PDB file of C-alpha atoms and ligand atoms in Angstrom:
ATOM      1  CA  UNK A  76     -35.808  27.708 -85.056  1.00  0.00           C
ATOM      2  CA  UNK A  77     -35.998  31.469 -84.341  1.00  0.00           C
ATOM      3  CA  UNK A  78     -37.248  31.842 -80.383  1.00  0.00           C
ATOM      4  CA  UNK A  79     -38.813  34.594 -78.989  1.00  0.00           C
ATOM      5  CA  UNK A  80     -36.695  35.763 -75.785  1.00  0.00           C
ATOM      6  CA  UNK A  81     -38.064  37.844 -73.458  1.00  0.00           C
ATOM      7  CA  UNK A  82     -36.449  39.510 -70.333  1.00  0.00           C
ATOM      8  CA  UNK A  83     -38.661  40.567 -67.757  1.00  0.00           C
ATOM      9  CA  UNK A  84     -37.203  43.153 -65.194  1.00  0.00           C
ATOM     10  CA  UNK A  85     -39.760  42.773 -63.152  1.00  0.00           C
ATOM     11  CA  UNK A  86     -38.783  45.377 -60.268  1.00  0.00           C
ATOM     12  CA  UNK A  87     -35.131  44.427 -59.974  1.00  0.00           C
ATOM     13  CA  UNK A  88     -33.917  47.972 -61.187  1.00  0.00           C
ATOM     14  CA  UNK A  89     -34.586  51.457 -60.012  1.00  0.00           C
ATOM     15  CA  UNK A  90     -35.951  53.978 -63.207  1.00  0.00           C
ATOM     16  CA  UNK A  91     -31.457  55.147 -62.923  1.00  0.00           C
ATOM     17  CA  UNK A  92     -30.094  51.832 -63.270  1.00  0.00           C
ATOM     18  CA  UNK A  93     -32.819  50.602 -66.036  1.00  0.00           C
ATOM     19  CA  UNK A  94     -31.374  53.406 -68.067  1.00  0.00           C
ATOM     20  CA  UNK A  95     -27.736  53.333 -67.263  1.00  0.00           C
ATOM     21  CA  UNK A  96     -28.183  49.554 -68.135  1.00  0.00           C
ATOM     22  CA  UNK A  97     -29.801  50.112 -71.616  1.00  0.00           C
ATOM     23  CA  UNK A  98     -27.079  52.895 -72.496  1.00  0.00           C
ATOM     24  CA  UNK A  99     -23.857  50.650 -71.478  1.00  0.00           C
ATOM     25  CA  UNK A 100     -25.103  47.555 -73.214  1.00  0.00           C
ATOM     26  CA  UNK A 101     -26.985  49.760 -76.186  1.00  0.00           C
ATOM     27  CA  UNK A 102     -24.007  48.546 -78.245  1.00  0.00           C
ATOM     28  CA  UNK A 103     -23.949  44.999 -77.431  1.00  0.00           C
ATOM     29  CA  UNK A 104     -27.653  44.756 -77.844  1.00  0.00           C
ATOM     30  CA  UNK A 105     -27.338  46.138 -81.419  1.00  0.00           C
ATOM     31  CA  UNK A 106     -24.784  43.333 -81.972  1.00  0.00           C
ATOM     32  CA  UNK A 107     -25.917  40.969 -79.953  1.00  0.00           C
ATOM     33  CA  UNK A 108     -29.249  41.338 -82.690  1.00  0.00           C
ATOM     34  CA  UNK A 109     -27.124  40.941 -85.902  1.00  0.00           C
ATOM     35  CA  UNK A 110     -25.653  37.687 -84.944  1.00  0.00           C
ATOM     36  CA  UNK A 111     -28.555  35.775 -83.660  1.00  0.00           C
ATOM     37  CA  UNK A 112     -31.877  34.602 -85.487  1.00  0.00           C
ATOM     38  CA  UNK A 113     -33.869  34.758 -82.650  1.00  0.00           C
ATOM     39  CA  UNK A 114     -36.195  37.878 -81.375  1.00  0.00           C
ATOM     40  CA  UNK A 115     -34.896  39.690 -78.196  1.00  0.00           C
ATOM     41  CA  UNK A 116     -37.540  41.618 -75.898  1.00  0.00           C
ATOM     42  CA  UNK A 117     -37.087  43.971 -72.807  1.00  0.00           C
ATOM     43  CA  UNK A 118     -39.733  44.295 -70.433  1.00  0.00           C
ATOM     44  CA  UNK A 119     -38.664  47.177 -67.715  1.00  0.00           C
ATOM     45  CA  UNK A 120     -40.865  48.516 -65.319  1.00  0.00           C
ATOM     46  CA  UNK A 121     -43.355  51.191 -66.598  1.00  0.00           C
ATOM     47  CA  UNK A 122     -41.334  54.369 -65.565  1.00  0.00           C
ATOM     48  CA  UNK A 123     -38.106  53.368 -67.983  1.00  0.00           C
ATOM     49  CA  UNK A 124     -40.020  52.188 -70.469  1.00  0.00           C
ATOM     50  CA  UNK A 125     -40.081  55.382 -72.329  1.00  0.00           C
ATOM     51  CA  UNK A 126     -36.413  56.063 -72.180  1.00  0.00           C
ATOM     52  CA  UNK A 127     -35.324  52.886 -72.630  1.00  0.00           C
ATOM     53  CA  UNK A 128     -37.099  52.940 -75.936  1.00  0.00           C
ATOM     54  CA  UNK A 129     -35.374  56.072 -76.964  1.00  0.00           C
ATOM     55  CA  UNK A 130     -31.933  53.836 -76.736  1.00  0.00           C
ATOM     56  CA  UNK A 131     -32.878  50.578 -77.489  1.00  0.00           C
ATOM     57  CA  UNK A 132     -35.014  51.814 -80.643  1.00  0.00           C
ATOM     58  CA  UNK A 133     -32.565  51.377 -83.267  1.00  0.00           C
ATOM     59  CA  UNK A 134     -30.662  47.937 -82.175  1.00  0.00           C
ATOM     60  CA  UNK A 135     -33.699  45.742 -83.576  1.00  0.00           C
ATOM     61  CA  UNK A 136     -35.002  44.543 -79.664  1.00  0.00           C
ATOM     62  CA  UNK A 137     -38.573  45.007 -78.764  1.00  0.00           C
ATOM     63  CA  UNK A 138     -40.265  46.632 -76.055  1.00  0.00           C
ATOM     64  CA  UNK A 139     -43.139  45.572 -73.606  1.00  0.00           C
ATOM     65  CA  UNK A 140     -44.653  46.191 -70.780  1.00  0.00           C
ATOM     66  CA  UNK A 141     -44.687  44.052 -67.354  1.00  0.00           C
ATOM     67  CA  UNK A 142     -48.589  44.591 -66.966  1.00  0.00           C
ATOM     68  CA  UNK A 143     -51.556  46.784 -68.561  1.00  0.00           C
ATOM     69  CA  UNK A 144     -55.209  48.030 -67.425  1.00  0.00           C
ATOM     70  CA  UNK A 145     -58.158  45.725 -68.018  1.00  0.00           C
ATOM     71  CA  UNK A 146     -59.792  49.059 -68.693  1.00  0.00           C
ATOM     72  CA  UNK A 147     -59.402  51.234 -71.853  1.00  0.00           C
ATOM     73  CA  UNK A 148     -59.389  54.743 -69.664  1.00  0.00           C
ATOM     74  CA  UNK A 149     -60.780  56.326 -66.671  1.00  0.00           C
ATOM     75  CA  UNK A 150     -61.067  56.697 -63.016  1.00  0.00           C
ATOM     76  CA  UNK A 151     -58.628  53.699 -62.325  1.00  0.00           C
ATOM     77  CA  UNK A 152     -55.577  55.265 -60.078  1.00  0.00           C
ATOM     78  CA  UNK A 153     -52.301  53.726 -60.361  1.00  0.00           C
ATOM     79  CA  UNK A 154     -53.099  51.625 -63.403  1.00  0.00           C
ATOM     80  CA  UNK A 155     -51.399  52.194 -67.137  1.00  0.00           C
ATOM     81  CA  UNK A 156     -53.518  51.781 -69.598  1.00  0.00           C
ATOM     82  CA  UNK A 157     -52.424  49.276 -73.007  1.00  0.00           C
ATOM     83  CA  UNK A 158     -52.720  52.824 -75.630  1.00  0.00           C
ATOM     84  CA  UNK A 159     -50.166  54.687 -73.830  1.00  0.00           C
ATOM     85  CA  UNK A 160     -47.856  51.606 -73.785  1.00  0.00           C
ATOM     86  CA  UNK A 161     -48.044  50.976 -77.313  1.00  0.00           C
ATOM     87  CA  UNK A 162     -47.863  55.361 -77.649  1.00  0.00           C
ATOM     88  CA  UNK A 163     -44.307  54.950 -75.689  1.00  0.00           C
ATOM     89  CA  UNK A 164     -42.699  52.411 -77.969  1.00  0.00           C
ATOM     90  CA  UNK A 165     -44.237  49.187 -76.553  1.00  0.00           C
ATOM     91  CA  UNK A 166     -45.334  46.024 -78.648  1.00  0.00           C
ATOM     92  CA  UNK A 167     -45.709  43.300 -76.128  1.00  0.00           C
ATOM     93  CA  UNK A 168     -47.180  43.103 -72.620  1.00  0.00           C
ATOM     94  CA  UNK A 169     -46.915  40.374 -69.810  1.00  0.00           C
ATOM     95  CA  UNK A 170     -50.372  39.504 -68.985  1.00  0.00           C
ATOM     96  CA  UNK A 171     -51.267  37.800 -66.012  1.00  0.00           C
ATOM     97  CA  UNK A 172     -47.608  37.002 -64.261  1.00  0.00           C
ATOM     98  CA  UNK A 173     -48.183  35.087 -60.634  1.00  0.00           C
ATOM     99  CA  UNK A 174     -46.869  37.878 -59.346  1.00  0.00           C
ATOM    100  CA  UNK A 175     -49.117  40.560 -60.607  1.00  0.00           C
ATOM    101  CA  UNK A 176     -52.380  37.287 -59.985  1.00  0.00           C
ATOM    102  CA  UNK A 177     -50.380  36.981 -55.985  1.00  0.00           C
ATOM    103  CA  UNK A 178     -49.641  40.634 -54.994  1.00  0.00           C
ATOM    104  CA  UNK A 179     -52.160  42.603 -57.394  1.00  0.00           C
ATOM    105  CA  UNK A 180     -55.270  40.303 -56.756  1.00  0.00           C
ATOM    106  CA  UNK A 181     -55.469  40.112 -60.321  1.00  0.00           C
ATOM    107  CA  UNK A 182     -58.161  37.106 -61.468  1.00  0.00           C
ATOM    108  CA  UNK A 183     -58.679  34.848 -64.377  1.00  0.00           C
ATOM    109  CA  UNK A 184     -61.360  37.266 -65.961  1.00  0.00           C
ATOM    110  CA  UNK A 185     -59.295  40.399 -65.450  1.00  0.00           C
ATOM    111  CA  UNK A 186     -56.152  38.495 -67.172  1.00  0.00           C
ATOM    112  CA  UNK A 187     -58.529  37.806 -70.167  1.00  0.00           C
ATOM    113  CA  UNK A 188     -59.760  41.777 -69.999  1.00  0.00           C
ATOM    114  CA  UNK A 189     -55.996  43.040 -69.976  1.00  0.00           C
ATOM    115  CA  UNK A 190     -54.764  41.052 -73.114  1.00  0.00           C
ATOM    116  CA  UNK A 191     -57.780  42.302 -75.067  1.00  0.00           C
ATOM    117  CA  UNK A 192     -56.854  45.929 -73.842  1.00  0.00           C
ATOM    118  CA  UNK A 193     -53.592  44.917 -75.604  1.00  0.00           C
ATOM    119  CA  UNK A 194     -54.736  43.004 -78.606  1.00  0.00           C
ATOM    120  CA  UNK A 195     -57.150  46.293 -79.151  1.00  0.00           C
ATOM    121  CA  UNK A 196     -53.808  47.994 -78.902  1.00  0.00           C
ATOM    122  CA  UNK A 197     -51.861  46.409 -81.328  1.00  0.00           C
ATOM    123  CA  UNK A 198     -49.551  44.595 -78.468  1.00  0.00           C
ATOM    124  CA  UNK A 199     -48.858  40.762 -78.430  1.00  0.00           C
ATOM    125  CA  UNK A 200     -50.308  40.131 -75.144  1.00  0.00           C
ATOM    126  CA  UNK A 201     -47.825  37.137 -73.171  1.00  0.00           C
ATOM    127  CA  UNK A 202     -50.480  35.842 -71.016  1.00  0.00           C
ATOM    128  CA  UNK A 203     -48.794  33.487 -67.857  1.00  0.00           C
ATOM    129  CA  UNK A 204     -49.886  30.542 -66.712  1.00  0.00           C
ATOM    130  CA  UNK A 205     -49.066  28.102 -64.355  1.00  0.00           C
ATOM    131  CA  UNK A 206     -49.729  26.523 -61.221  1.00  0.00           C
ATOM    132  CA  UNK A 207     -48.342  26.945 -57.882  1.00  0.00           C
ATOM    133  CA  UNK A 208     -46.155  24.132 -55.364  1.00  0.00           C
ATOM    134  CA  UNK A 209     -49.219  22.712 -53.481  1.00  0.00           C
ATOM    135  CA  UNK A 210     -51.093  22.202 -56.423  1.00  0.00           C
ATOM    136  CA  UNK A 211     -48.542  20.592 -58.650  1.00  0.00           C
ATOM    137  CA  UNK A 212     -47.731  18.368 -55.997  1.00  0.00           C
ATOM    138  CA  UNK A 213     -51.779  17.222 -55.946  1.00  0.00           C
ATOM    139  CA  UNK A 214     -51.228  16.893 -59.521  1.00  0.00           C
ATOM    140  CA  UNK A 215     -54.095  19.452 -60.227  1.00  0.00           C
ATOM    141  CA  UNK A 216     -51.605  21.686 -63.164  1.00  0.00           C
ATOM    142  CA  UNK A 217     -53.987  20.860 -65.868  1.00  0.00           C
ATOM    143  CA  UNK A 218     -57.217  21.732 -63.885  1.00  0.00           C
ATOM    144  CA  UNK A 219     -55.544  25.142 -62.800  1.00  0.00           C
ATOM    145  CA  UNK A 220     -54.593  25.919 -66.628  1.00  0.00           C
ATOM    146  CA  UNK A 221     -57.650  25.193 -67.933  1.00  0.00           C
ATOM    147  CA  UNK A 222     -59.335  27.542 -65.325  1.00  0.00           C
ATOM    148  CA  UNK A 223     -57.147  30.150 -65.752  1.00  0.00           C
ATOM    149  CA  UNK A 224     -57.453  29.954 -69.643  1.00  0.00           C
ATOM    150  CA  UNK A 225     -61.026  29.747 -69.903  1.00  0.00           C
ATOM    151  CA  UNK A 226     -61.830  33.427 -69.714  1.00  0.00           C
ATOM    152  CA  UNK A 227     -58.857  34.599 -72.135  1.00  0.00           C
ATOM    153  CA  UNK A 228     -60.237  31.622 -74.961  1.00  0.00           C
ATOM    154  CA  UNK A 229     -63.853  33.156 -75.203  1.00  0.00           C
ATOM    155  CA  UNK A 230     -61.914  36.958 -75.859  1.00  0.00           C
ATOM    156  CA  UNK A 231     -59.448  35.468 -78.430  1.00  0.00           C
ATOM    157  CA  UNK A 232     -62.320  34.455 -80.460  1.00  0.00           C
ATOM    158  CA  UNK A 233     -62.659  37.551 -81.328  1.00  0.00           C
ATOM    159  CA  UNK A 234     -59.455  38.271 -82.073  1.00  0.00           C
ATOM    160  CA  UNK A 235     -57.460  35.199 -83.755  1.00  0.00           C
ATOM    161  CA  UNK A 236     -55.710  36.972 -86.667  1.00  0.00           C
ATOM    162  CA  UNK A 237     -53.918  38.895 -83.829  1.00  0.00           C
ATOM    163  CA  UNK A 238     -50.476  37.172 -82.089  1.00  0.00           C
ATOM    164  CA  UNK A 239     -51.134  35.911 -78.857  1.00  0.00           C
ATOM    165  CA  UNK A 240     -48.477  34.306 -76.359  1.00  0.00           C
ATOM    166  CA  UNK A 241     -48.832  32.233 -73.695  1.00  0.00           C
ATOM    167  CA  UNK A 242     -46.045  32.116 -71.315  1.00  0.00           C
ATOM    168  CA  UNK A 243     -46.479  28.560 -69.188  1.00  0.00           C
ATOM    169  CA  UNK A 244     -44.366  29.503 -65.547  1.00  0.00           C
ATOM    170  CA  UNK A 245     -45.146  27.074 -62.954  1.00  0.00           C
ATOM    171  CA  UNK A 246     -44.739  29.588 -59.760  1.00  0.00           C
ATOM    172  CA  UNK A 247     -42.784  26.670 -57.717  1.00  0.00           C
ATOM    173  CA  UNK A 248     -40.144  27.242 -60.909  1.00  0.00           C
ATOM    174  CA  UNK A 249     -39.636  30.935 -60.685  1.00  0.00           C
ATOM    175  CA  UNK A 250     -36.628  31.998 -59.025  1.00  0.00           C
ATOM    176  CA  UNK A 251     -35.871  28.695 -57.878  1.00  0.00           C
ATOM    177  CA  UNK A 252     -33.432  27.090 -59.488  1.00  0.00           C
ATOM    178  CA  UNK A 253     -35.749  24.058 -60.248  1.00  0.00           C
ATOM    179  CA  UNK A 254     -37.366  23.218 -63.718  1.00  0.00           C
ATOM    180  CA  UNK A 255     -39.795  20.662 -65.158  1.00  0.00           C
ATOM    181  CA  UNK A 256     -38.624  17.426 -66.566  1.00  0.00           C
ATOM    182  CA  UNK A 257     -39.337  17.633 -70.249  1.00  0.00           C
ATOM    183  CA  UNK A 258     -42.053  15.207 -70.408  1.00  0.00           C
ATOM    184  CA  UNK A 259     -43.775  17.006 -67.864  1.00  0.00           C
ATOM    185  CA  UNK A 260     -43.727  19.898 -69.870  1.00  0.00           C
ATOM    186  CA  UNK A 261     -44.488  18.409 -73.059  1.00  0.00           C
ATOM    187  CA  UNK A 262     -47.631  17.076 -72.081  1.00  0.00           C
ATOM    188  CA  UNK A 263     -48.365  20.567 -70.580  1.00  0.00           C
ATOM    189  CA  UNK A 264     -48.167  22.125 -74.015  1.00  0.00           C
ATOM    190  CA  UNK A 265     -49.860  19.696 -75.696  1.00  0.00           C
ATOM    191  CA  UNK A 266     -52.894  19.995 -72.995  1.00  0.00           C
ATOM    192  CA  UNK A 267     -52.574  24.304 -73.745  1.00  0.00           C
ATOM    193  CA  UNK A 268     -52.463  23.646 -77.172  1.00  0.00           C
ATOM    194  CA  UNK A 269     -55.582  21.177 -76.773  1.00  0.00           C
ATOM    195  CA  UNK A 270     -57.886  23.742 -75.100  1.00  0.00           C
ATOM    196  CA  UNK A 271     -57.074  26.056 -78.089  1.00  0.00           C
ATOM    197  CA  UNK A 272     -58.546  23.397 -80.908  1.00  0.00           C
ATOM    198  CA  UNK A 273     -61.020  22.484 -78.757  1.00  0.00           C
ATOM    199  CA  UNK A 274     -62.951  25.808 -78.948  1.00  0.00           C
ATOM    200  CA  UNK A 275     -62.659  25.592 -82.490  1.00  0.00           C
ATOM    201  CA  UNK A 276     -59.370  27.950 -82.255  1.00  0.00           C
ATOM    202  CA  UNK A 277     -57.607  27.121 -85.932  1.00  0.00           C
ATOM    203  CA  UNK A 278     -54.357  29.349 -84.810  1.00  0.00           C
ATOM    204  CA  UNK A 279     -52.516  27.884 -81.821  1.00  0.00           C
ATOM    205  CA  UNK A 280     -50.647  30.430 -79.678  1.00  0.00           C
ATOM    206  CA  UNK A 281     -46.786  31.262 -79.947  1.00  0.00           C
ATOM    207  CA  UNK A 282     -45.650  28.898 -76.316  1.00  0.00           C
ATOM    208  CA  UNK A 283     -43.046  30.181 -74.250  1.00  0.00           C
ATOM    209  CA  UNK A 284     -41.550  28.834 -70.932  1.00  0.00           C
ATOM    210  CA  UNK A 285     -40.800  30.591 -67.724  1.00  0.00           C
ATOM    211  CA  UNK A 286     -39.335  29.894 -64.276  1.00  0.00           C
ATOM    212  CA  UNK A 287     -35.540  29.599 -63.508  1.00  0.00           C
ATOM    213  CA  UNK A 288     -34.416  29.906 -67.099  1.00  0.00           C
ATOM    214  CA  UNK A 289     -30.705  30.772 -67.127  1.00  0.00           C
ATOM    215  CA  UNK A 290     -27.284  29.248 -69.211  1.00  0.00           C
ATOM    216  CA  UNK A 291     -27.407  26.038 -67.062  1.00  0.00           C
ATOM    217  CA  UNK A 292     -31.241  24.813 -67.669  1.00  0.00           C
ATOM    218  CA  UNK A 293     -31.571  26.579 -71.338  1.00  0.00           C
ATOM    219  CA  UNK A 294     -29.984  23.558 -72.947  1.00  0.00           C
ATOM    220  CA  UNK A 295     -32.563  20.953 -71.687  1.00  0.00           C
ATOM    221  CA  UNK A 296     -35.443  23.471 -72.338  1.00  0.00           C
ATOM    222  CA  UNK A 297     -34.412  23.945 -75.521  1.00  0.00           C
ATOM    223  CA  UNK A 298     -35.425  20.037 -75.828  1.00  0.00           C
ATOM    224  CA  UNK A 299     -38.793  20.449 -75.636  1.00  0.00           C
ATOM    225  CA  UNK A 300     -40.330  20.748 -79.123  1.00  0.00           C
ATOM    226  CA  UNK A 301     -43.362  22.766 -78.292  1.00  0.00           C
ATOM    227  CA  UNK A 302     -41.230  25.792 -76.695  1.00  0.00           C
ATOM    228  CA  UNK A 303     -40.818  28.290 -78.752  1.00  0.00           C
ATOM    229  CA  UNK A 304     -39.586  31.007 -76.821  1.00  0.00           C
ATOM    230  CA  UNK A 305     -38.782  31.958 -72.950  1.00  0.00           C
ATOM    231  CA  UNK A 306     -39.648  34.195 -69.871  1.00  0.00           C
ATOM    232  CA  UNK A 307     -36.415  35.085 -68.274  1.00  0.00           C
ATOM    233  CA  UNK A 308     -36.708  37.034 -65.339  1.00  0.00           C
ATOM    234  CA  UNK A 309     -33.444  37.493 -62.891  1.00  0.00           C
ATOM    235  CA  UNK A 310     -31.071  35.984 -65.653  1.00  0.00           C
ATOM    236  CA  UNK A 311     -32.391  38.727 -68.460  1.00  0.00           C
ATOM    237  CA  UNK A 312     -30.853  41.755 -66.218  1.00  0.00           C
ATOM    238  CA  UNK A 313     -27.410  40.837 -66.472  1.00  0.00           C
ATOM    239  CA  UNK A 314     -26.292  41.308 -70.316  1.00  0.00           C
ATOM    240  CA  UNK A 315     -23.444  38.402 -69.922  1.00  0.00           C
ATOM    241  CA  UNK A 316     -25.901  35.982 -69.066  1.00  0.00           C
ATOM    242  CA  UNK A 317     -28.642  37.029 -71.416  1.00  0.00           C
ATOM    243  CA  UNK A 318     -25.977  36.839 -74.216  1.00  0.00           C
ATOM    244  CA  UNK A 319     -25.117  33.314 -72.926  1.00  0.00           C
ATOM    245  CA  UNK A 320     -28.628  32.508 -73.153  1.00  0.00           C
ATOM    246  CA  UNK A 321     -28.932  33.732 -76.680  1.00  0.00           C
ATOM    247  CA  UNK A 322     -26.099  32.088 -77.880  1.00  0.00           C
ATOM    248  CA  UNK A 323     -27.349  28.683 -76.326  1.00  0.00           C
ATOM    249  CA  UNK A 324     -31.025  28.450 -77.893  1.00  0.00           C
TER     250      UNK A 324
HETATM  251  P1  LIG B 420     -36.979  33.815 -63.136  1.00  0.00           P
HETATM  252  O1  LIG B 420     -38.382  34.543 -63.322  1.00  0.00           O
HETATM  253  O2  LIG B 420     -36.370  33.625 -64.504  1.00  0.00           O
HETATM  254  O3  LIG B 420     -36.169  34.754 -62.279  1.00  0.00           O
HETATM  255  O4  LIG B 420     -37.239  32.504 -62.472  1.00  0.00           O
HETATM  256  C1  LIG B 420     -39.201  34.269 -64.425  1.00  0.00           C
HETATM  257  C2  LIG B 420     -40.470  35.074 -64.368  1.00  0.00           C
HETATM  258  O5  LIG B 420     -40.988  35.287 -63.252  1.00  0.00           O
HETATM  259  O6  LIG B 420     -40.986  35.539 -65.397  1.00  0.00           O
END
């Protein structure tokens, strides 16, 4: 089954290393592409996105963007708004990440604002999900998914031709080391999936998995049925390991 693999850079590289990266490996990438079924995406930070484009362009892997505006334009400093993305090469865009909910104050209702600024756009919007330590541990996961889905449900109404991802990263996963058992992630899904059909959603969204994905847990990931394609943040920004990755799913 073709995956969809997406490497989020989150801030790990300066705008000089982002590029130097994308030019060494532009090569590899293009090959990397050719011998593998499944669909590779780079998400750098905003200021390499354009650049990185400009290399990346003809070696078949796709562009997106780590965050975008819940606004379409206007008096809203420091934000990026989802046309310009898509005007500098983008066509997906992480929605929602803990970190952008934890350090940008970012709430359920914004999340759902942001991936219609990107479905308007003609991005695939990879909205992320996913509960934090204290609240797995009081078993309240479901309760936390369903609140944070609500809002971005109602939108995609609107909008269900349109490809929508959502990314399920359980914050006590990312960077850690430590992933789900696979029944505790299967019944996840299934519960995601479930608030989709219950709305009267007929199209199920594309499910990826994110937290601590690398070449050791990929294997038992790859187990669960319902994944179909993964978040990888520090693993995606070394090329060796991303190829490993690749070459495991
Ligand atoms: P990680 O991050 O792969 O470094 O755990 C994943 C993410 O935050 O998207």
């Amino acid at each position: 089954m073709p995956y969809l693999i997406v490497g989020n850079w989150k801030m790990y590289f300066t705008y000089a290393q982002a590029v130097a990266w994308a030019r060494q490996h532009q090569e590899d990438l293009q090959s990397l592409v050719r011998e593998t079924e499944h669909k590779l995406v780079l998400c750098p930070s905003y200021e390499a996105i354009s650049d990185i484009y400009k290399i990346i362009k003809t070696t078949g892997v796709a562009i997106g963007g780590q965050d975008c505006a819940p606004h379409d334009r206007g008096a809203y400093t420091g934000q990026v708004s989802a046309t310009s993305l898509k005007q500098i090469g983008c066509s997906y865009c992480i929605i929602g990440h803990s970190e952008t909910r934890l350090y940008q104050h970012v709430d359920n209702k914004m999340v759902a604002h942001a991936a219609e600024q990107a479905l308007k756009n003609g991005l695939t919007p990879i909205v992320c999900v996913g509960e934090h330590k204290d609240q797995y541990e009081a078993k309240e996961t479901f309760h936390v998914i369903a609140e944070q889905l609500a809002p971005v449900l109602l939108m995609y109404k609107n909008y269900e031709g349109e490809r929508l991802c959502i990314a399920y990263e359980p914050v006590w996963a990312i960077g850690t080391g430590k992933v789900p058992h696979n029944t505790y992630l299967h019944d996840v899904y299934e519960f995601i999936k479930s608030l989709f059909t219950e709305v009267g959603l007929q199209r199920t969204p594309l499910l990826l998995y994110g937290g601590s994905v690398d070449p050791q847990t990929i294997e038992q990931l790859c187990k669960v049925p319902q994944i179909e394609g993964f978040l990888i943040g520090r693993a995606s920004t070394d090329f060796k390991t991303l190829k490993k990755i690749v070459k495991l799913v």
